[in-house]
Coordinates of C-alpha atoms in Angstrom, one line a residue:
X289 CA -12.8 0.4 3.7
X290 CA -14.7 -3.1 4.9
X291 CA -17.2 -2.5 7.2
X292 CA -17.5 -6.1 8.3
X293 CA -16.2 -7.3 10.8
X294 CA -12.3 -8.2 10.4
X295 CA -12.0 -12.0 9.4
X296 CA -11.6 -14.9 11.8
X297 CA -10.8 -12.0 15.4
X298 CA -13.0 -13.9 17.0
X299 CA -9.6 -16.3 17.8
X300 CA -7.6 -12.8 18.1
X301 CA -8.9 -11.6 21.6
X302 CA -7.8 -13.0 24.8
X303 CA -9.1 -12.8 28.5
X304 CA -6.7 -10.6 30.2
X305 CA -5.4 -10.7 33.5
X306 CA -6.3 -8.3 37.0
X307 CA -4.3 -4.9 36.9
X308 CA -4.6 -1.8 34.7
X309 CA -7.4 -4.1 32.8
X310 CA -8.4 -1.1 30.4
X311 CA -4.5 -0.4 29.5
X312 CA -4.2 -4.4 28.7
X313 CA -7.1 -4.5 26.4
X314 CA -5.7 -1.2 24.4
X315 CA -2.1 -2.8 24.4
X316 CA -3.4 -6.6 23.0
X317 CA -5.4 -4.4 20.5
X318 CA -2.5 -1.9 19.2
X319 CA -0.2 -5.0 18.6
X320 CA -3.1 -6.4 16.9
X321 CA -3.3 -3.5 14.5
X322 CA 0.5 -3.3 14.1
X323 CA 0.8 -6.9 12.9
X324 CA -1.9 -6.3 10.3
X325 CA -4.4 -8.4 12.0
X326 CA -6.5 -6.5 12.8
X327 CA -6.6 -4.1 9.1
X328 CA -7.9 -0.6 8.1
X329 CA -11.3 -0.6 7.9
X330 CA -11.8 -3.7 9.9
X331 CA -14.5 -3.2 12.4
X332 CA -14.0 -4.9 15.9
X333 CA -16.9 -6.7 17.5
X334 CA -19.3 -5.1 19.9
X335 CA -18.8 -3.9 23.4
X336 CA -20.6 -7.0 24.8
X337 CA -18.8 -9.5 22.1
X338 CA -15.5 -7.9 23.5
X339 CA -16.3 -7.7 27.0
X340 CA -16.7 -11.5 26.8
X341 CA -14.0 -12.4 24.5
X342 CA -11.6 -10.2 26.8
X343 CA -13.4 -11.3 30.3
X344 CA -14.2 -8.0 31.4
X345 CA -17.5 -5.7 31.9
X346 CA -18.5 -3.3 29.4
X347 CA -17.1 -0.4 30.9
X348 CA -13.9 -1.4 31.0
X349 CA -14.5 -2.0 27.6
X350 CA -15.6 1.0 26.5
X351 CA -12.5 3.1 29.0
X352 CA -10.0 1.2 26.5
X353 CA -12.2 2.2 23.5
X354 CA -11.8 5.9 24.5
X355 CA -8.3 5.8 24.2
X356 CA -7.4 4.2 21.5
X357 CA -9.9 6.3 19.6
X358 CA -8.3 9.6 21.2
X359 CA -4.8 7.4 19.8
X360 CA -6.4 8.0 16.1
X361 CA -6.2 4.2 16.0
X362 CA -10.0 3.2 15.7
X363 CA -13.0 5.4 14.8
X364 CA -15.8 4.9 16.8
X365 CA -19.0 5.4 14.3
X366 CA -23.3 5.8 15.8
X367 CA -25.9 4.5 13.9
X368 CA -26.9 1.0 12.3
X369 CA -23.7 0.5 10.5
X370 CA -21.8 1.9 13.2
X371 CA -19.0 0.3 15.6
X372 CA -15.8 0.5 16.2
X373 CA -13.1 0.8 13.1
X374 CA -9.3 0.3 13.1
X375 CA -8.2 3.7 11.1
X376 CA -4.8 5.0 10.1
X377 CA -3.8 7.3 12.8
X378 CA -3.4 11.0 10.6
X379 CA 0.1 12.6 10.8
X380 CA -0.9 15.5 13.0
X381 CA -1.7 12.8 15.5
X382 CA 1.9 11.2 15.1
X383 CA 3.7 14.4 15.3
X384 CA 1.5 15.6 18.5
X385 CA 2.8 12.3 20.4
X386 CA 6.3 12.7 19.1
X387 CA 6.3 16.2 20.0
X388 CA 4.5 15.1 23.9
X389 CA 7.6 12.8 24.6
X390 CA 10.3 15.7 23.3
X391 CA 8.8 18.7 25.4
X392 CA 8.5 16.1 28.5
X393 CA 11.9 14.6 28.4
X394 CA 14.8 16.4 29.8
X395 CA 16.5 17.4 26.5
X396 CA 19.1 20.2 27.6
X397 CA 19.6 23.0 24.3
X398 CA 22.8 21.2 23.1
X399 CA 21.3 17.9 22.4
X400 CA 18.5 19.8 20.4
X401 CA 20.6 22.0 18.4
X402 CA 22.8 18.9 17.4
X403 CA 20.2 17.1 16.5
X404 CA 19.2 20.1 14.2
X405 CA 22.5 20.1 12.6
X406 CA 21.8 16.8 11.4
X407 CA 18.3 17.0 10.2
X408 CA 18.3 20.0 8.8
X409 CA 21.5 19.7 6.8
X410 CA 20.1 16.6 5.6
X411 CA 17.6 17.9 3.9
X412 CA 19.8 21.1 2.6
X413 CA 19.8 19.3 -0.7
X414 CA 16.3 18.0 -1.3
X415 CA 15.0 21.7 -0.5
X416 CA 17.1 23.1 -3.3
X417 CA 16.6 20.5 -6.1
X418 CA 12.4 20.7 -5.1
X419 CA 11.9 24.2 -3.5
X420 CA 9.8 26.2 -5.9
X421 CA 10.3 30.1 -6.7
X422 CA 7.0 30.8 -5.0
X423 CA 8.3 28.7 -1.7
X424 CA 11.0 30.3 -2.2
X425 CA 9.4 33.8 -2.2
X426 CA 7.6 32.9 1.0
X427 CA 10.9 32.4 2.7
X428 CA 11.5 36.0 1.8
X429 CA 8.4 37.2 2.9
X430 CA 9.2 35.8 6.1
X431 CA 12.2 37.4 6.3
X432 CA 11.5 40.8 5.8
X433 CA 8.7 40.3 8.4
X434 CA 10.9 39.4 11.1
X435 CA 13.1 42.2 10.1
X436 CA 10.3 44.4 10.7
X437 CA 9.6 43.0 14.1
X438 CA 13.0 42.6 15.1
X439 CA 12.9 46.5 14.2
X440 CA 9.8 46.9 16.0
X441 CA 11.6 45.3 19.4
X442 CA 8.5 42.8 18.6
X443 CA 10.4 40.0 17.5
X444 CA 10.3 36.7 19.0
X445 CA 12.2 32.6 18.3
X446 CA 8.9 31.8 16.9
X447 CA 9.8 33.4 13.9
X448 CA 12.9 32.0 13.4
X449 CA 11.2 28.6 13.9
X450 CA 8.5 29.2 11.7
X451 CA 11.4 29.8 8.9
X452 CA 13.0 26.6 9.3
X453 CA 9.7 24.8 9.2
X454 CA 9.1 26.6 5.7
X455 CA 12.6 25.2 4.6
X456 CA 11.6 21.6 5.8
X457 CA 8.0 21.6 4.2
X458 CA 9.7 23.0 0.8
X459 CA 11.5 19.4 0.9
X460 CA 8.0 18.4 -0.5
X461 CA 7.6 15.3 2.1
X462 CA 5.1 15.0 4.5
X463 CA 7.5 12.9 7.3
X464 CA 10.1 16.0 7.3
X465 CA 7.3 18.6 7.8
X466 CA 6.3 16.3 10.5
X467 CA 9.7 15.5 12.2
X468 CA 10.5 19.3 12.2
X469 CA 7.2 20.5 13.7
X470 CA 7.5 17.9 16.2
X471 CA 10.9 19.8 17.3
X472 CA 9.0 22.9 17.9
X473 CA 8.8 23.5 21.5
X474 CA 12.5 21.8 22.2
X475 CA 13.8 24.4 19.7
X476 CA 12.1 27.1 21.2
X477 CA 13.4 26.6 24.2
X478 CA 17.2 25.8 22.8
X479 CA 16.6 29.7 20.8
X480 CA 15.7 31.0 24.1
X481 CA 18.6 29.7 26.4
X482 CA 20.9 31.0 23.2
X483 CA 19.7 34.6 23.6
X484 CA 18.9 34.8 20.2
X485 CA 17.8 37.9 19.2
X486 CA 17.5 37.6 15.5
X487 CA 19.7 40.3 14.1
X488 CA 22.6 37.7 13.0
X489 CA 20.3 34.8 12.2
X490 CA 17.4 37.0 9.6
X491 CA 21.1 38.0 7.6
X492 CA 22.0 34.0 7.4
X493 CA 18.1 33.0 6.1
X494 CA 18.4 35.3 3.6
X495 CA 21.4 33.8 2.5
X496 CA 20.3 30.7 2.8
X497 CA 17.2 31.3 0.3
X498 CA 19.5 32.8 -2.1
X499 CA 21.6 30.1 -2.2
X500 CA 18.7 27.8 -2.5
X501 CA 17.1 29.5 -5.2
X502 CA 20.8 29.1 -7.2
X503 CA 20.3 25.6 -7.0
X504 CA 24.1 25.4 -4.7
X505 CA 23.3 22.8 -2.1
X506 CA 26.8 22.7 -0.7
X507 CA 26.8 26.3 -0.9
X508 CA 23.0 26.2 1.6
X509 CA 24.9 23.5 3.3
X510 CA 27.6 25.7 4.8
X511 CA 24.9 28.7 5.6
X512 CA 23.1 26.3 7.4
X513 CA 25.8 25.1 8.7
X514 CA 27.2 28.1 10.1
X515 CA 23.8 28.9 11.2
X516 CA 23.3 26.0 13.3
X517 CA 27.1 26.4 15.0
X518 CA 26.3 29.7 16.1
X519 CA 23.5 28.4 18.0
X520 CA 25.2 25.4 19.2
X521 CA 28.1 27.8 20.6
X522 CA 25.7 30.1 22.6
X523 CA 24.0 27.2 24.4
X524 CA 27.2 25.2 25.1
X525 CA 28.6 28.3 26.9
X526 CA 25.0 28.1 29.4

């Protein structure tokens, strides 16, 4: 990564107008980045240089610094060769925004569940042509300790959750591991409006693995399928 500063911004900034001043500055900046005019690595210009460039005091400045560092956008750096840096945001960051705007919007447990059904049969047949048997034996694992709990009366929709999670990550790509985590707490909550109480669905995963681990995606397909319907029954009946 440069750290100089990113070629010819000093023509990129522009004075910005009375309002939410701070909130303008982080805007002009993320379409900056987005463009690709503003690199990774590229470090932006001083507090003071910026403040000038964007008509404002420093401490605006530095309020609209804050947040896009807390955005995973830039990295602010101390020392002699430290500033201000344009990094690429990580995917924990991306999947804790995407998972803010799920749990906040009013998403009733239908919608969720059908949007399941189509993710996670999507990815039905990358799981079985790139699960490995030790992925595979995790599943299992995870199966028998729900059954325990669920025994135990100590079983809870985190578990099942957890399971389809382990599915998604044994696609081997980063952006469905993502995606599905980000589903988390609106899948919680559409497990918890079906009543499930595990019994039924720790009999399908097991299925599911085996049919998996026989390489039959249409086979996992219709578990899943089936899996998915039965939750999508119990909430459309709430």
């Amino acid at each position: 990564m440069s750290d100089g500063l990113a070629p010819s911004n000093a023509d990129l900034f522009r004075p910005v107008a009375v309002g939410r001043i701070s909130q303008a500055i982080v805007e002009q900046v993320r379409a900056l980045i987005r463009t690709g005019e503003l690199g990774i690595g590229a470090r932006l210009p001083s507090e003071r240089e910026l403040g000038e460039r964007f008509g404002v005091s420093r401490v605006t400045v530095r309020e609209a610094l804050r947040v896009l560092e807390a955005s995973g956008l830039i990295e602010i750096r101390v020392g002699s060769r430290g500033g201000a840096f344009v990094t690429a945001p990580t995917t924990r960051r991306v999947g804790e925004g995407i998972t803010d705007l799920l749990s906040l919007s009013a998403l009733s447990a239908a919608e969720v569940t059908e949007a399941r059904e189509v993710f996670e049969l999507g990815i039905v047949p990358l799981v079985c042509e790139r699960a490995t048997e030790g992925e595979l034996d995790e599943l299992v694992q995870l199966c028998d300790e729900a059954e325990r709990a669920r025994d135990a009366g100590t079983y809870t929709v985190t578990m099942s959750f957890d399971f389809h999670l382990q599915v998604a990550a044994a696609a081997h790509n980063p952006a469905l591991v993502m995606l599905m985590r980000s589903l988390r707490e609106p899948v919680l909550m559409s497990l918890r409006e079906a009543q499930h109480e595990g019994r039924q669905g720790v009999a399908e995963h097991r299925t599911f693995v085996e049919a998996v681990r026989t390489r039959d995606p249409d086979r996992a397909q219709r578990i899943m399928a089936d899996h998915l319907q039965r939750t999508a029954r119990r909430v459309a009946g709430h």
